Every structure is written in structure tokens, then in C-alpha cells.
mmCIF file of C-alpha atoms and ligand atoms in Angstrom:
data_model
loop_
_atom_site.group_PDB
_atom_site.id
_atom_site.type_symbol
_atom_site.label_atom_id
_atom_site.label_comp_id
_atom_site.label_asym_id
_atom_site.label_seq_id
_atom_site.Cartn_x
_atom_site.Cartn_y
_atom_site.Cartn_z
ATOM 1 C CA UNK A 334 87.577 62.934 173.264
ATOM 2 C CA UNK A 335 91.284 63.627 173.021
ATOM 3 C CA UNK A 336 93.590 65.100 175.658
ATOM 4 C CA UNK A 337 95.725 67.907 174.159
ATOM 5 C CA UNK A 338 98.495 69.940 175.789
ATOM 6 C CA UNK A 339 96.752 73.266 176.309
ATOM 7 C CA UNK A 340 99.655 75.400 175.028
ATOM 8 C CA UNK A 341 99.202 73.762 171.591
ATOM 9 C CA UNK A 342 95.661 75.152 171.511
ATOM 10 C CA UNK A 343 96.691 78.718 172.282
ATOM 11 C CA UNK A 344 96.318 78.738 176.053
ATOM 12 C CA UNK A 345 99.015 80.928 177.595
ATOM 13 C CA UNK A 346 100.031 78.328 180.146
ATOM 14 C CA UNK A 347 103.727 77.932 179.362
ATOM 15 C CA UNK A 348 106.337 78.770 181.984
ATOM 16 C CA UNK A 349 106.958 82.092 180.190
ATOM 17 C CA UNK A 350 103.240 82.939 180.034
ATOM 18 C CA UNK A 351 103.033 82.214 176.330
ATOM 19 C CA UNK A 352 101.577 79.461 174.154
ATOM 20 C CA UNK A 353 102.693 77.435 171.152
ATOM 21 C CA UNK A 354 99.527 77.271 169.041
ATOM 22 C CA UNK A 355 99.539 74.528 166.434
ATOM 23 C CA UNK A 356 97.672 75.701 163.349
ATOM 24 C CA UNK A 357 97.066 72.162 162.148
ATOM 25 C CA UNK A 358 95.326 71.235 165.399
ATOM 26 C CA UNK A 359 93.402 74.504 165.590
ATOM 27 C CA UNK A 360 92.021 74.038 162.092
ATOM 28 C CA UNK A 361 91.282 70.346 162.545
ATOM 29 C CA UNK A 362 87.710 69.139 162.259
ATOM 30 C CA UNK A 363 88.492 67.073 165.352
ATOM 31 C CA UNK A 364 88.920 70.158 167.534
ATOM 32 C CA UNK A 365 85.499 69.841 169.167
ATOM 33 C CA UNK A 366 86.816 66.622 170.698
ATOM 34 C CA UNK A 367 89.854 68.266 172.271
ATOM 35 C CA UNK A 368 90.184 68.519 176.054
ATOM 36 C CA UNK A 369 92.969 71.044 176.808
ATOM 37 C CA UNK A 370 95.116 70.238 179.820
ATOM 38 C CA UNK A 371 98.225 71.818 181.292
ATOM 39 C CA UNK A 372 99.698 69.337 183.775
ATOM 40 C CA UNK A 373 102.028 71.934 185.296
ATOM 41 C CA UNK A 374 99.120 74.248 186.098
ATOM 42 C CA UNK A 375 96.981 71.323 187.255
ATOM 43 C CA UNK A 376 99.795 70.424 189.619
ATOM 44 C CA UNK A 377 99.585 73.839 191.241
ATOM 45 C CA UNK A 378 102.463 75.702 189.595
ATOM 46 C CA UNK A 379 101.893 79.406 188.821
ATOM 47 C CA UNK A 380 102.070 81.076 185.407
ATOM 48 C CA UNK A 381 104.492 82.518 184.582
ATOM 49 C CA UNK A 382 106.981 80.340 186.430
ATOM 50 C CA UNK A 383 110.599 79.367 186.073
ATOM 51 C CA UNK A 384 111.416 76.561 183.630
ATOM 52 C CA UNK A 385 111.966 73.138 185.188
ATOM 53 C CA UNK A 386 114.073 70.127 184.285
ATOM 54 C CA UNK A 387 114.143 66.465 185.190
ATOM 55 C CA UNK A 388 117.570 66.159 186.790
ATOM 56 C CA UNK A 389 118.367 62.665 185.519
ATOM 57 C CA UNK A 390 116.611 60.022 183.474
ATOM 58 C CA UNK A 391 113.126 60.956 182.274
ATOM 59 C CA UNK A 392 109.522 61.144 183.442
ATOM 60 C CA UNK A 393 109.306 57.413 184.014
ATOM 61 C CA UNK A 394 112.220 57.628 186.429
ATOM 62 C CA UNK A 395 110.410 60.425 188.256
ATOM 63 C CA UNK A 396 107.251 58.279 188.498
ATOM 64 C CA UNK A 397 109.308 55.422 189.913
ATOM 65 C CA UNK A 398 111.025 57.640 192.481
ATOM 66 C CA UNK A 399 114.436 57.533 190.802
ATOM 67 C CA UNK A 400 114.652 61.174 189.776
ATOM 68 C CA UNK A 401 113.412 64.621 190.770
ATOM 69 C CA UNK A 402 112.443 67.835 188.991
ATOM 70 C CA UNK A 403 114.033 71.148 189.856
ATOM 71 C CA UNK A 404 113.005 74.644 188.792
ATOM 72 C CA UNK A 405 115.605 77.074 187.459
ATOM 73 C CA UNK A 406 115.818 78.606 190.944
ATOM 74 C CA UNK A 407 116.590 75.200 192.452
ATOM 75 C CA UNK A 408 113.177 74.508 194.027
ATOM 76 C CA UNK A 409 112.097 70.890 194.035
ATOM 77 C CA UNK A 410 108.831 70.846 192.058
ATOM 78 C CA UNK A 411 108.570 67.077 191.705
ATOM 79 C CA UNK A 412 105.381 66.851 193.761
ATOM 80 C CA UNK A 413 103.656 69.446 191.546
ATOM 81 C CA UNK A 414 104.543 67.469 188.414
ATOM 82 C CA UNK A 415 103.290 64.219 189.968
ATOM 83 C CA UNK A 416 100.077 65.898 191.136
ATOM 84 C CA UNK A 417 99.479 67.325 187.662
ATOM 85 C CA UNK A 418 100.038 63.964 185.993
ATOM 86 C CA UNK A 419 97.577 62.308 188.345
ATOM 87 C CA UNK A 420 94.985 65.040 187.763
ATOM 88 C CA UNK A 421 95.233 64.360 184.016
ATOM 89 C CA UNK A 422 94.647 60.678 184.726
ATOM 90 C CA UNK A 423 91.567 61.663 186.734
ATOM 91 C CA UNK A 424 90.242 63.419 183.634
ATOM 92 C CA UNK A 425 91.154 60.470 181.407
ATOM 93 C CA UNK A 426 89.109 58.140 183.608
ATOM 94 C CA UNK A 427 86.198 60.547 183.992
ATOM 95 C CA UNK A 428 85.834 61.049 180.238
ATOM 96 C CA UNK A 429 87.017 57.583 179.174
ATOM 97 C CA UNK A 430 89.788 59.013 176.995
ATOM 98 C CA UNK A 431 92.244 56.778 175.118
ATOM 99 C CA UNK A 432 94.289 59.254 173.045
ATOM 100 C CA UNK A 433 96.472 62.231 173.898
ATOM 101 C CA UNK A 434 98.400 64.774 171.798
ATOM 102 C CA UNK A 435 101.239 66.159 173.883
ATOM 103 C CA UNK A 436 103.784 68.958 173.460
ATOM 104 C CA UNK A 437 107.221 67.601 172.711
ATOM 105 C CA UNK A 438 110.334 68.462 174.789
ATOM 106 C CA UNK A 439 108.491 69.493 177.975
ATOM 107 C CA UNK A 440 109.348 67.896 181.347
ATOM 108 C CA UNK A 441 105.618 67.238 181.780
ATOM 109 C CA UNK A 442 104.318 66.669 178.249
ATOM 110 C CA UNK A 443 107.331 65.543 176.161
ATOM 111 C CA UNK A 444 106.659 62.262 174.386
ATOM 112 C CA UNK A 445 109.942 61.236 172.722
ATOM 113 C CA UNK A 446 112.240 64.000 173.936
ATOM 114 C CA UNK A 447 112.888 66.208 176.936
ATOM 115 C CA UNK A 448 115.405 69.005 177.421
ATOM 116 C CA UNK A 449 118.188 69.148 179.985
ATOM 117 C CA UNK A 450 120.923 71.789 180.190
ATOM 118 C CA UNK A 451 119.987 72.970 176.706
ATOM 119 C CA UNK A 452 120.364 69.502 175.149
ATOM 120 C CA UNK A 453 117.636 67.363 173.658
ATOM 121 C CA UNK A 454 117.477 63.893 175.213
ATOM 122 C CA UNK A 455 115.371 60.854 174.433
ATOM 123 C CA UNK A 456 112.643 60.294 177.005
ATOM 124 C CA UNK A 457 109.168 61.337 178.087
ATOM 125 C CA UNK A 458 107.903 63.976 180.432
ATOM 126 C CA UNK A 459 106.136 62.908 183.616
ATOM 127 C CA UNK A 460 102.535 63.175 182.415
ATOM 128 C CA UNK A 461 103.196 61.546 179.052
ATOM 129 C CA UNK A 462 105.098 58.739 180.774
ATOM 130 C CA UNK A 463 102.092 58.110 183.015
ATOM 131 C CA UNK A 464 99.650 58.244 180.097
ATOM 132 C CA UNK A 465 101.794 55.730 178.179
ATOM 133 C CA UNK A 466 102.003 53.539 181.284
ATOM 134 C CA UNK A 467 98.213 53.599 181.571
ATOM 135 C CA UNK A 468 97.916 52.380 177.981
ATOM 136 C CA UNK A 469 96.860 55.544 176.175
ATOM 137 C CA UNK A 470 97.942 56.292 172.640
ATOM 138 C CA UNK A 471 100.189 59.320 173.095
ATOM 139 C CA UNK A 472 101.022 61.326 169.978
ATOM 140 C CA UNK A 473 103.957 63.726 169.817
ATOM 141 C CA UNK A 474 103.160 67.293 168.770
ATOM 142 C CA UNK A 475 106.087 67.021 166.338
ATOM 143 C CA UNK A 476 104.469 64.173 164.424
ATOM 144 C CA UNK A 477 100.725 64.669 164.609
ATOM 145 C CA UNK A 478 100.199 65.850 161.047
ATOM 146 C CA UNK A 479 102.500 63.227 159.568
ATOM 147 C CA UNK A 480 101.013 60.419 161.610
ATOM 148 C CA UNK A 481 97.426 61.385 160.934
ATOM 149 C CA UNK A 482 98.071 61.799 157.235
ATOM 150 C CA UNK A 483 99.976 58.518 157.006
ATOM 151 C CA UNK A 484 97.080 56.822 158.719
ATOM 152 C CA UNK A 485 99.380 55.488 161.433
ATOM 153 C CA UNK A 486 96.929 56.783 164.017
ATOM 154 C CA UNK A 487 93.192 56.889 163.614
ATOM 155 C CA UNK A 488 91.516 59.189 166.098
HETATM 156 S S1 SF4 B 1228 103.940 71.676 177.525
HETATM 157 FE FE1 SF4 B 1228 102.406 70.805 178.907
HETATM 158 S S2 SF4 B 1228 102.953 71.546 180.932
HETATM 159 FE FE2 SF4 B 1228 104.044 72.814 179.460
HETATM 160 S S3 SF4 B 1228 102.707 74.586 179.128
HETATM 161 FE FE3 SF4 B 1228 102.208 73.074 177.559
HETATM 162 S S4 SF4 B 1228 100.500 71.942 178.442
HETATM 163 FE FE4 SF4 B 1228 101.488 73.007 180.126
#
């Protein structure tokens, strides 16, 4: 089975109540293996909700206690992001999952990049950082087709 950011599979779980369906994933013969997860919802945040940003560093810094996450209204939502990441790990252990496909640029799911103040920065979101730390193969939504077709990753 493969963890996939739920918004990539058409679930309307984004902060704005929308999704970002990925046609390649939705038409994949692997789709019966997909386990959709939205770490922000799993952490207890409502939908829709205000967008959130990691205030400095990236998700790894948040995991290590060196950064926090604030919503657009200034609320500290760090605990929700940490709870969501740990709930995903619960699922990973329960289903013995070793691969995840995560939505790029999100403060929870970003793999190579996150956004801050409208700029794209190198770094992972909180859940992807924890998945990487736990040894999972974490694939960016921006590179899934290329990496599968190049044979870099075998699912
Ligand atoms: S990027 Fe991750 S946290 Fe954000 S809506 Fe998609 S699944 Fe949820």
C-alpha cells in the first residue's frame, strides 16, 4: 500500500476546501493500493481553514522543537501539524507501508519545497519530514510521473 496526500486524489481537504487531483495518479493501475491521508485534517484542523506556514526552517525543525507553524490569522497550529504527522505514522505502522506520494509545497506534505511569504524554499513539510525520518521512500507530487517512468522508484 502507498500513502498519498488526499488532495492529489480529489479529496476536497485543502485549506480552501478544494483539491488538486493528479490525473496521472488517478489513472494509475496502482490506485487500488493508495491510502489517502490529509495530515492537517488528521491533526484536527477544520476544512476550510486559513493557510498556515512554518515560520522558520522547515518541517524537520518543527519536529525538533526549533520552529512553529502559524495560521494566516496568527494562531499557533503547531500541535495540530504534529498530531497529524503522528497519526499518519500510526497508519504507516498499522498497514506496514514503506512508500508515500506527497503534495509538494505544503507545510505538512511538501517533500522538497515549502512556501513562506509567497516564496518557494527548500525543505519538507512536517509529515513528510517525519516519514523521511522513519525511513519511508517519499516521492514528491512534482516528480512522480518522471520518477516512475525513469524507473528511479519501483512501487
Ligand atoms: S497537501 Fe497534505 S495537508 Fe494539505 S490538503 Fe493536501 S493532503 Fe491535506
